[in-house]
mmCIF file of C-alpha atoms in Angstrom:
data_model
loop_
_atom_site.group_PDB
_atom_site.id
_atom_site.type_symbol
_atom_site.label_atom_id
_atom_site.label_comp_id
_atom_site.label_asym_id
_atom_site.label_seq_id
_atom_site.Cartn_x
_atom_site.Cartn_y
_atom_site.Cartn_z
ATOM 1 C CA MET Q 58 25.548 -61.786 214.394
ATOM 2 C CA PRO Q 59 22.378 -63.674 215.380
ATOM 3 C CA SER Q 60 21.033 -66.093 212.783
ATOM 4 C CA SER Q 61 17.585 -64.522 213.098
ATOM 5 C CA SER Q 62 15.805 -61.516 214.553
ATOM 6 C CA PHE Q 63 12.715 -61.684 216.706
ATOM 7 C CA ALA Q 64 10.180 -59.365 218.291
ATOM 8 C CA HIS Q 65 7.625 -59.866 221.022
ATOM 9 C CA LEU Q 66 4.408 -58.648 219.392
ATOM 10 C CA THR Q 67 2.961 -56.865 222.411
ATOM 11 C CA ASP Q 68 0.070 -55.533 220.321
ATOM 12 C CA ARG Q 69 -1.286 -59.059 219.776
ATOM 13 C CA ALA Q 70 -3.398 -61.324 221.984
ATOM 14 C CA LEU Q 71 -4.303 -65.003 221.853
ATOM 15 C CA ILE Q 72 -7.797 -66.450 222.045
ATOM 16 C CA ARG Q 73 -8.079 -70.162 222.762
ATOM 17 C CA VAL Q 74 -10.813 -72.012 220.868
ATOM 18 C CA ALA Q 75 -11.172 -75.577 222.130
ATOM 19 C CA GLY Q 76 -13.748 -78.311 222.629
ATOM 20 C CA GLU Q 77 -15.110 -81.133 220.491
ATOM 21 C CA ASP Q 78 -16.965 -78.743 218.154
ATOM 22 C CA ALA Q 79 -14.098 -76.229 217.760
ATOM 23 C CA SER Q 80 -13.179 -77.179 214.190
ATOM 24 C CA HIS Q 81 -16.760 -77.243 212.921
ATOM 25 C CA PHE Q 82 -17.525 -74.006 214.791
ATOM 26 C CA LEU Q 83 -14.674 -72.094 213.136
ATOM 27 C CA GLN Q 84 -15.254 -73.683 209.722
ATOM 28 C CA ASN Q 85 -18.748 -72.183 209.590
ATOM 29 C CA LEU Q 86 -17.537 -68.696 210.546
ATOM 30 C CA VAL Q 87 -14.163 -67.746 209.131
ATOM 31 C CA THR Q 88 -12.780 -67.223 205.630
ATOM 32 C CA VAL Q 89 -9.966 -69.798 205.743
ATOM 33 C CA ASP Q 90 -10.530 -73.533 205.351
ATOM 34 C CA ILE Q 91 -9.960 -75.038 208.806
ATOM 35 C CA ASP Q 92 -9.105 -78.387 207.206
ATOM 36 C CA ASP Q 93 -6.101 -76.648 205.634
ATOM 37 C CA VAL Q 94 -5.176 -75.126 209.007
ATOM 38 C CA ASP Q 95 -5.247 -78.609 210.534
ATOM 39 C CA LYS Q 96 -2.862 -79.863 207.827
ATOM 40 C CA SER Q 97 -0.399 -76.966 207.772
ATOM 41 C CA GLY Q 98 -0.675 -75.784 211.368
ATOM 42 C CA ALA Q 99 -1.669 -72.210 210.579
ATOM 43 C CA GLY Q 100 -3.830 -69.993 208.422
ATOM 44 C CA ALA Q 101 -4.584 -66.326 207.823
ATOM 45 C CA SER Q 102 -8.261 -65.520 208.145
ATOM 46 C CA ALA Q 103 -11.031 -63.058 208.892
ATOM 47 C CA LEU Q 104 -14.527 -62.904 210.317
ATOM 48 C CA LEU Q 105 -16.792 -60.923 208.021
ATOM 49 C CA THR Q 106 -20.002 -58.980 208.305
ATOM 50 C CA PRO Q 107 -22.999 -60.509 206.493
ATOM 51 C CA GLN Q 108 -22.261 -57.916 203.776
ATOM 52 C CA GLY Q 109 -18.797 -59.420 203.263
ATOM 53 C CA LYS Q 110 -16.645 -56.725 204.912
ATOM 54 C CA ILE Q 111 -13.821 -57.507 207.337
ATOM 55 C CA LEU Q 112 -15.066 -57.363 210.926
ATOM 56 C CA PHE Q 113 -11.863 -58.850 212.385
ATOM 57 C CA ASP Q 114 -8.676 -60.230 210.838
ATOM 58 C CA PHE Q 115 -6.350 -62.695 212.556
ATOM 59 C CA LEU Q 116 -4.122 -65.745 212.237
ATOM 60 C CA ILE Q 117 -5.226 -69.190 213.422
ATOM 61 C CA TYR Q 118 -2.871 -71.857 214.785
ATOM 62 C CA ALA Q 119 -3.777 -75.499 215.334
ATOM 63 C CA ASN Q 120 -2.399 -77.498 218.251
ATOM 64 C CA ASP Q 121 -3.264 -80.585 220.295
ATOM 65 C CA GLN Q 122 -5.641 -78.597 222.508
ATOM 66 C CA GLY Q 123 -7.592 -76.937 219.681
ATOM 67 C CA TYR Q 124 -6.831 -73.574 218.086
ATOM 68 C CA LEU Q 125 -5.206 -70.277 218.980
ATOM 69 C CA VAL Q 126 -6.485 -67.109 217.324
ATOM 70 C CA ASP Q 127 -3.709 -64.486 217.046
ATOM 71 C CA ALA Q 128 -5.519 -61.142 216.887
ATOM 72 C CA PRO Q 129 -4.929 -57.450 217.629
ATOM 73 C CA ALA Q 130 -4.997 -56.989 221.399
ATOM 74 C CA ALA Q 131 -7.052 -53.806 221.026
ATOM 75 C CA THR Q 132 -10.034 -55.746 219.670
ATOM 76 C CA ALA Q 133 -9.497 -59.215 221.183
ATOM 77 C CA GLY Q 134 -12.265 -58.642 223.723
ATOM 78 C CA ASP Q 135 -14.702 -57.665 220.985
ATOM 79 C CA LEU Q 136 -13.705 -60.682 218.909
ATOM 80 C CA LEU Q 137 -14.237 -62.971 221.902
ATOM 81 C CA LYS Q 138 -17.743 -61.551 222.392
ATOM 82 C CA ARG Q 139 -18.549 -61.996 218.705
ATOM 83 C CA LEU Q 140 -17.379 -65.611 218.745
ATOM 84 C CA GLY Q 141 -19.496 -66.161 221.847
ATOM 85 C CA PHE Q 142 -22.485 -64.720 220.007
ATOM 86 C CA TYR Q 143 -22.135 -67.398 217.330
ATOM 87 C CA ARG Q 144 -21.401 -70.248 219.746
ATOM 88 C CA LEU Q 145 -25.071 -71.058 220.549
ATOM 89 C CA ARG Q 146 -25.139 -74.712 221.685
ATOM 90 C CA ALA Q 147 -21.798 -75.723 220.195
ATOM 91 C CA LYS Q 148 -19.421 -77.510 222.561
ATOM 92 C CA VAL Q 149 -16.724 -74.864 222.356
ATOM 93 C CA GLU Q 150 -14.533 -73.215 224.981
ATOM 94 C CA LEU Q 151 -13.456 -69.613 224.378
ATOM 95 C CA GLU Q 152 -10.993 -67.569 226.419
ATOM 96 C CA ILE Q 153 -8.320 -64.895 226.040
ATOM 97 C CA LEU Q 154 -4.986 -66.228 227.281
ATOM 98 C CA PRO Q 155 -3.112 -64.212 229.925
ATOM 99 C CA GLU Q 156 -0.486 -61.669 228.835
ATOM 100 C CA ASN Q 157 2.380 -63.910 229.962
ATOM 101 C CA ILE Q 158 1.520 -66.138 226.977
ATOM 102 C CA GLY Q 159 2.644 -64.082 224.007
ATOM 103 C CA VAL Q 160 3.157 -63.968 220.257
ATOM 104 C CA PHE Q 161 6.609 -63.625 218.716
ATOM 105 C CA ALA Q 162 7.615 -62.968 215.126
ATOM 106 C CA VAL Q 163 10.943 -64.429 214.036
ATOM 107 C CA TRP Q 164 12.807 -63.436 210.855
ATOM 108 C CA GLY Q 165 14.967 -66.251 209.637
ATOM 109 C CA LYS Q 166 14.931 -69.919 210.567
ATOM 110 C CA PRO Q 167 14.374 -70.308 214.324
ATOM 111 C CA ALA Q 168 15.850 -73.195 216.227
ATOM 112 C CA GLU Q 169 13.510 -75.657 217.894
ATOM 113 C CA ILE Q 170 11.956 -73.880 220.882
ATOM 114 C CA PRO Q 171 11.009 -76.343 223.646
ATOM 115 C CA ALA Q 172 8.850 -73.755 225.486
ATOM 116 C CA ALA Q 173 6.729 -72.926 222.437
ATOM 117 C CA ILE Q 174 3.034 -73.771 222.355
ATOM 118 C CA THR Q 175 3.038 -73.338 218.578
ATOM 119 C CA SER Q 176 5.816 -72.567 216.096
ATOM 120 C CA VAL Q 177 4.761 -72.147 212.466
ATOM 121 C CA ALA Q 178 5.759 -70.400 209.277
ATOM 122 C CA ASP Q 179 3.668 -67.264 208.817
ATOM 123 C CA PRO Q 180 0.798 -68.524 206.658
ATOM 124 C CA ARG Q 181 0.457 -65.269 204.723
ATOM 125 C CA LEU Q 182 3.921 -65.050 203.202
ATOM 126 C CA ALA Q 183 7.040 -67.135 203.748
ATOM 127 C CA ASP Q 184 9.302 -64.072 203.778
ATOM 128 C CA LEU Q 185 7.535 -62.782 206.893
ATOM 129 C CA GLY Q 186 9.226 -65.580 208.854
ATOM 130 C CA HIS Q 187 7.751 -67.575 211.719
ATOM 131 C CA ARG Q 188 5.143 -66.977 214.414
ATOM 132 C CA ILE Q 189 5.845 -68.545 217.789
ATOM 133 C CA THR Q 190 3.528 -68.547 220.789
ATOM 134 C CA GLY Q 191 4.263 -69.462 224.392
ATOM 135 C CA PRO Q 192 5.440 -68.144 227.783
ATOM 136 C CA VAL Q 193 6.980 -64.730 227.133
ATOM 137 C CA GLU Q 194 10.033 -64.879 229.387
ATOM 138 C CA GLU Q 195 10.888 -68.463 228.489
ATOM 139 C CA LEU Q 196 10.654 -67.719 224.775
ATOM 140 C CA LYS Q 197 12.855 -64.629 225.087
ATOM 141 C CA GLN Q 198 15.536 -66.706 226.793
ATOM 142 C CA ALA Q 199 15.209 -69.525 224.278
ATOM 143 C CA LEU Q 200 15.371 -67.199 221.257
ATOM 144 C CA GLY Q 201 18.536 -65.560 222.636
ATOM 145 C CA ASP Q 202 20.221 -62.688 220.796
ATOM 146 C CA GLY Q 203 18.607 -60.761 218.002
ATOM 147 C CA GLU Q 204 15.645 -59.203 219.818
ATOM 148 C CA GLU Q 205 14.124 -56.246 217.984
ATOM 149 C CA ASP Q 206 11.351 -53.849 218.946
ATOM 150 C CA LEU Q 207 7.830 -53.791 217.551
ATOM 151 C CA ALA Q 208 8.735 -50.992 215.109
ATOM 152 C CA ALA Q 209 11.359 -53.224 213.491
ATOM 153 C CA TYR Q 210 8.803 -55.925 212.827
ATOM 154 C CA GLU Q 211 6.367 -53.353 211.437
ATOM 155 C CA ALA Q 212 9.045 -52.134 209.027
ATOM 156 C CA HIS Q 213 9.632 -55.748 207.979
ATOM 157 C CA ARG Q 214 5.909 -56.284 207.375
ATOM 158 C CA ILE Q 215 5.385 -53.013 205.511
ATOM 159 C CA GLU Q 216 8.392 -53.589 203.246
ATOM 160 C CA LEU Q 217 6.872 -56.947 202.278
ATOM 161 C CA ALA Q 218 3.560 -55.167 201.518
ATOM 162 C CA VAL Q 219 1.390 -57.257 203.854
ATOM 163 C CA PRO Q 220 -1.544 -55.198 205.198
ATOM 164 C CA GLU Q 221 -3.137 -55.711 208.607
ATOM 165 C CA GLY Q 222 -6.375 -54.560 210.181
ATOM 166 C CA LEU Q 223 -6.315 -51.441 212.399
ATOM 167 C CA LYS Q 224 -2.818 -50.577 211.167
ATOM 168 C CA ASP Q 225 -3.762 -50.179 207.505
ATOM 169 C CA TYR Q 226 -7.550 -50.150 207.482
ATOM 170 C CA ASP Q 227 -10.475 -49.883 209.864
ATOM 171 C CA TYR Q 228 -12.752 -52.802 210.500
ATOM 172 C CA SER Q 229 -16.132 -53.019 208.751
ATOM 173 C CA ASP Q 230 -14.828 -50.730 205.976
ATOM 174 C CA ILE Q 231 -13.298 -52.988 203.326
ATOM 175 C CA PHE Q 232 -13.642 -56.389 201.675
ATOM 176 C CA PRO Q 233 -11.094 -59.256 201.880
ATOM 177 C CA HIS Q 234 -9.975 -58.647 198.278
ATOM 178 C CA ASP Q 235 -9.238 -54.996 199.114
ATOM 179 C CA ALA Q 236 -6.947 -56.183 201.926
ATOM 180 C CA ASP Q 237 -5.259 -58.740 199.611
ATOM 181 C CA LEU Q 238 -6.449 -61.503 201.928
ATOM 182 C CA ASP Q 239 -7.307 -63.644 198.910
ATOM 183 C CA GLN Q 240 -3.677 -63.309 197.769
ATOM 184 C CA LEU Q 241 -2.218 -64.079 201.198
ATOM 185 C CA ASN Q 242 -3.809 -67.490 201.735
ATOM 186 C CA GLY Q 243 -6.626 -66.128 203.880
ATOM 187 C CA VAL Q 244 -9.757 -66.941 201.852
ATOM 188 C CA SER Q 245 -11.071 -70.308 200.706
ATOM 189 C CA PHE Q 246 -13.236 -70.362 197.599
ATOM 190 C CA SER Q 247 -13.892 -74.104 197.765
ATOM 191 C CA LYS Q 248 -15.157 -74.799 201.274
ATOM 192 C CA GLY Q 249 -18.776 -74.478 202.408
ATOM 193 C CA CYS Q 250 -20.593 -71.352 203.482
ATOM 194 C CA TYR Q 251 -19.389 -68.930 206.139
ATOM 195 C CA VAL Q 252 -20.515 -65.478 207.184
ATOM 196 C CA GLY Q 253 -20.220 -63.088 204.201
ATOM 197 C CA GLN Q 254 -19.171 -65.881 201.826
ATOM 198 C CA GLU Q 255 -21.663 -65.086 199.076
ATOM 199 C CA VAL Q 256 -20.368 -61.551 198.522
ATOM 200 C CA VAL Q 257 -16.700 -62.593 198.627
ATOM 201 C CA SER Q 258 -17.302 -65.445 196.188
ATOM 202 C CA ARG Q 259 -19.118 -63.144 193.774
ATOM 203 C CA VAL Q 260 -16.263 -60.606 193.775
ATOM 204 C CA HIS Q 261 -13.753 -63.380 193.187
ATOM 205 C CA HIS Q 262 -15.518 -65.176 190.366
ATOM 206 C CA ARG Q 263 -16.548 -61.993 188.571
ATOM 207 C CA GLY Q 264 -13.071 -60.498 188.942
ATOM 208 C CA THR Q 265 -14.582 -57.216 190.147
ATOM 209 C CA ALA Q 266 -11.986 -56.289 192.796
ATOM 210 C CA ARG Q 267 -11.025 -52.723 191.834
ATOM 211 C CA LYS Q 268 -9.100 -51.687 194.966
ATOM 212 C CA ARG Q 269 -6.018 -53.297 196.445
ATOM 213 C CA PHE Q 270 -3.378 -52.503 199.032
ATOM 214 C CA LEU Q 271 -0.183 -51.695 197.137
ATOM 215 C CA PRO Q 272 3.320 -50.686 198.239
ATOM 216 C CA VAL Q 273 4.247 -47.021 197.847
ATOM 217 C CA GLN Q 274 7.630 -45.337 198.220
ATOM 218 C CA GLY Q 275 8.705 -41.710 198.454
ATOM 219 C CA ASP Q 276 11.784 -39.605 199.145
ATOM 220 C CA SER Q 277 10.306 -37.964 202.263
ATOM 221 C CA ALA Q 278 7.971 -38.890 205.093
ATOM 222 C CA LEU Q 279 4.522 -40.114 204.065
ATOM 223 C CA ALA Q 280 1.302 -38.715 205.459
ATOM 224 C CA GLU Q 281 -0.565 -40.239 208.395
ATOM 225 C CA LYS Q 282 -2.931 -43.189 207.990
ATOM 226 C CA GLY Q 283 -6.133 -42.218 206.228
ATOM 227 C CA ALA Q 284 -4.670 -39.346 204.189
ATOM 228 C CA SER Q 285 -5.620 -39.254 200.510
ATOM 229 C CA ILE Q 286 -3.392 -40.471 197.714
ATOM 230 C CA THR Q 287 -4.031 -38.248 194.711
ATOM 231 C CA ALA Q 288 -3.312 -38.138 190.978
ATOM 232 C CA GLY Q 289 -4.154 -35.080 188.905
ATOM 233 C CA GLY Q 290 -5.813 -33.488 191.937
ATOM 234 C CA LYS Q 291 -8.262 -36.361 192.439
ATOM 235 C CA SER Q 292 -8.215 -38.958 195.195
ATOM 236 C CA ILE Q 293 -7.355 -42.473 194.048
ATOM 237 C CA GLY Q 294 -7.071 -44.024 197.516
ATOM 238 C CA THR Q 295 -5.735 -43.661 201.051
ATOM 239 C CA ILE Q 296 -2.478 -44.345 202.850
ATOM 240 C CA GLY Q 297 -2.257 -46.997 205.550
ATOM 241 C CA SER Q 298 0.843 -47.646 207.656
ATOM 242 C CA SER Q 299 4.266 -46.345 206.682
ATOM 243 C CA THR Q 300 7.845 -46.376 207.912
ATOM 244 C CA GLN Q 301 11.378 -45.290 207.053
ATOM 245 C CA ILE Q 302 13.934 -47.918 206.072
ATOM 246 C CA GLU Q 303 17.382 -46.330 205.725
ATOM 247 C CA ASP Q 304 16.773 -43.430 203.294
ATOM 248 C CA ARG Q 305 13.525 -44.852 201.880
ATOM 249 C CA HIS Q 306 10.031 -43.923 203.036
ATOM 250 C CA VAL Q 307 7.731 -46.861 202.349
ATOM 251 C CA GLY Q 308 4.105 -47.555 203.067
ATOM 252 C CA LEU Q 309 0.957 -49.398 202.124
ATOM 253 C CA ALA Q 310 -1.959 -47.684 200.393
ATOM 254 C CA LEU Q 311 -5.436 -48.835 199.428
ATOM 255 C CA LEU Q 312 -5.677 -47.713 195.807
ATOM 256 C CA ARG Q 313 -7.887 -47.987 192.751
ATOM 257 C CA LEU Q 314 -5.912 -50.181 190.392
ATOM 258 C CA ASP Q 315 -7.368 -48.600 187.266
ATOM 259 C CA LYS Q 316 -6.623 -45.072 188.463
ATOM 260 C CA VAL Q 317 -3.014 -45.957 189.265
ATOM 261 C CA ARG Q 318 -2.618 -47.567 185.845
ATOM 262 C CA GLN Q 319 -4.128 -44.494 184.222
ATOM 263 C CA ALA Q 320 -1.728 -42.207 186.111
ATOM 264 C CA HIS Q 321 1.212 -44.358 185.031
ATOM 265 C CA ASP Q 322 0.070 -44.326 181.403
ATOM 266 C CA ASN Q 323 -0.347 -40.532 181.426
ATOM 267 C CA ASP Q 324 2.856 -39.835 183.409
ATOM 268 C CA THR Q 325 0.688 -38.133 186.059
ATOM 269 C CA PRO Q 326 2.486 -37.792 189.411
ATOM 270 C CA ILE Q 327 0.935 -39.686 192.320
ATOM 271 C CA LEU Q 328 1.069 -37.805 195.613
ATOM 272 C CA CYS Q 329 0.730 -38.785 199.260
ATOM 273 C CA GLY Q 330 0.133 -35.380 200.799
ATOM 274 C CA ASP Q 331 2.911 -33.310 199.247
ATOM 275 C CA THR Q 332 5.216 -36.273 198.703
ATOM 276 C CA LYS Q 333 5.517 -37.816 195.254
ATOM 277 C CA VAL Q 334 5.346 -41.585 195.518
ATOM 278 C CA GLN Q 335 6.042 -44.539 193.297
ATOM 279 C CA VAL Q 336 3.381 -47.240 193.300
ATOM 280 C CA SER Q 337 4.101 -50.840 192.349
ATOM 281 C CA LEU Q 338 2.535 -54.265 192.545
ATOM 282 C CA PRO Q 339 3.639 -56.475 195.471
ATOM 283 C CA ALA Q 340 6.251 -59.050 194.521
ATOM 284 C CA TRP Q 341 3.815 -61.797 195.520
ATOM 285 C CA ALA Q 342 0.784 -60.387 193.640
ATOM 286 C CA GLY Q 343 -1.295 -62.753 191.554
ATOM 287 C CA PHE Q 344 -3.133 -59.803 190.020
ATOM 288 C CA SER Q 345 -1.974 -57.269 187.447
ATOM 289 C CA TRP Q 346 -2.793 -53.761 186.292
ATOM 290 C CA PRO Q 347 -6.236 -53.610 184.648
ATOM 291 C CA ASP Q 348 -7.149 -52.330 181.227
ATOM 292 C CA THR Q 349 -7.995 -48.645 181.702
ATOM 293 C CA ASN Q 350 -10.375 -48.323 178.738
ATOM 294 C CA ALA Q 351 -13.386 -48.576 181.048
ATOM 295 C CA THR Q 352 -12.255 -46.248 183.869
ATOM 296 C CA ASP Q 353 -14.936 -43.998 185.254
#
């Protein structure tokens, strides 16, 4: 048995951000504190609209040459253009790395990988494992046995209740608190201003986040992404990604916390399509069920 499993994340791309102004450039744009990224080697983050909604989500890795932004491949070109829009006169180099430089997820403790450009613990949640970047074929040989497909990694991520953009929600639709980014080390509330910071800070300090991504589980297949989650015939949220793990059907859903609490209190079944689901708080959650006295 291999000591760890790994998957080449073919749905991810890497954007290189380098140059003498790279740190300052990112610090003024993204939700994570780049000083913390420099210390730890990695951070979860997002670029927001001025209204505070997630325009792109990604991971950032620090290395000797600057930073690598690990983002969905489907929107990497758009993210590169947006970063270029903000560059102005900053001394920053931006480029998407070729496909032969890839991103790998590793479950378990990986051995030292000489070919890796970066090798870091996933900054969102330790149980997710490690993220390793570098030449695809060399990394596959170095990692050895234990290769899994992309679906296996998605099942791993979903079971740990970690949402991701495009897979669980559409961009420009939700706030960082909705996506649990504040819980997964992706938002700094102590650094200076960045795009959308005022809205995010207000939600945080007022404690007004009403929606969160939560894990759901049912005895049969869950509906497709975007389908309503209902209680008592009324929508209380929508389903994101889902998968089957052995005989369990698990998924992530963006739900109104107060409505879920109310359904639990009243023993009202919660449905995803026609499937009854159980809703719980993530094991890593720093939030709890709200008081339902003020539900609307």
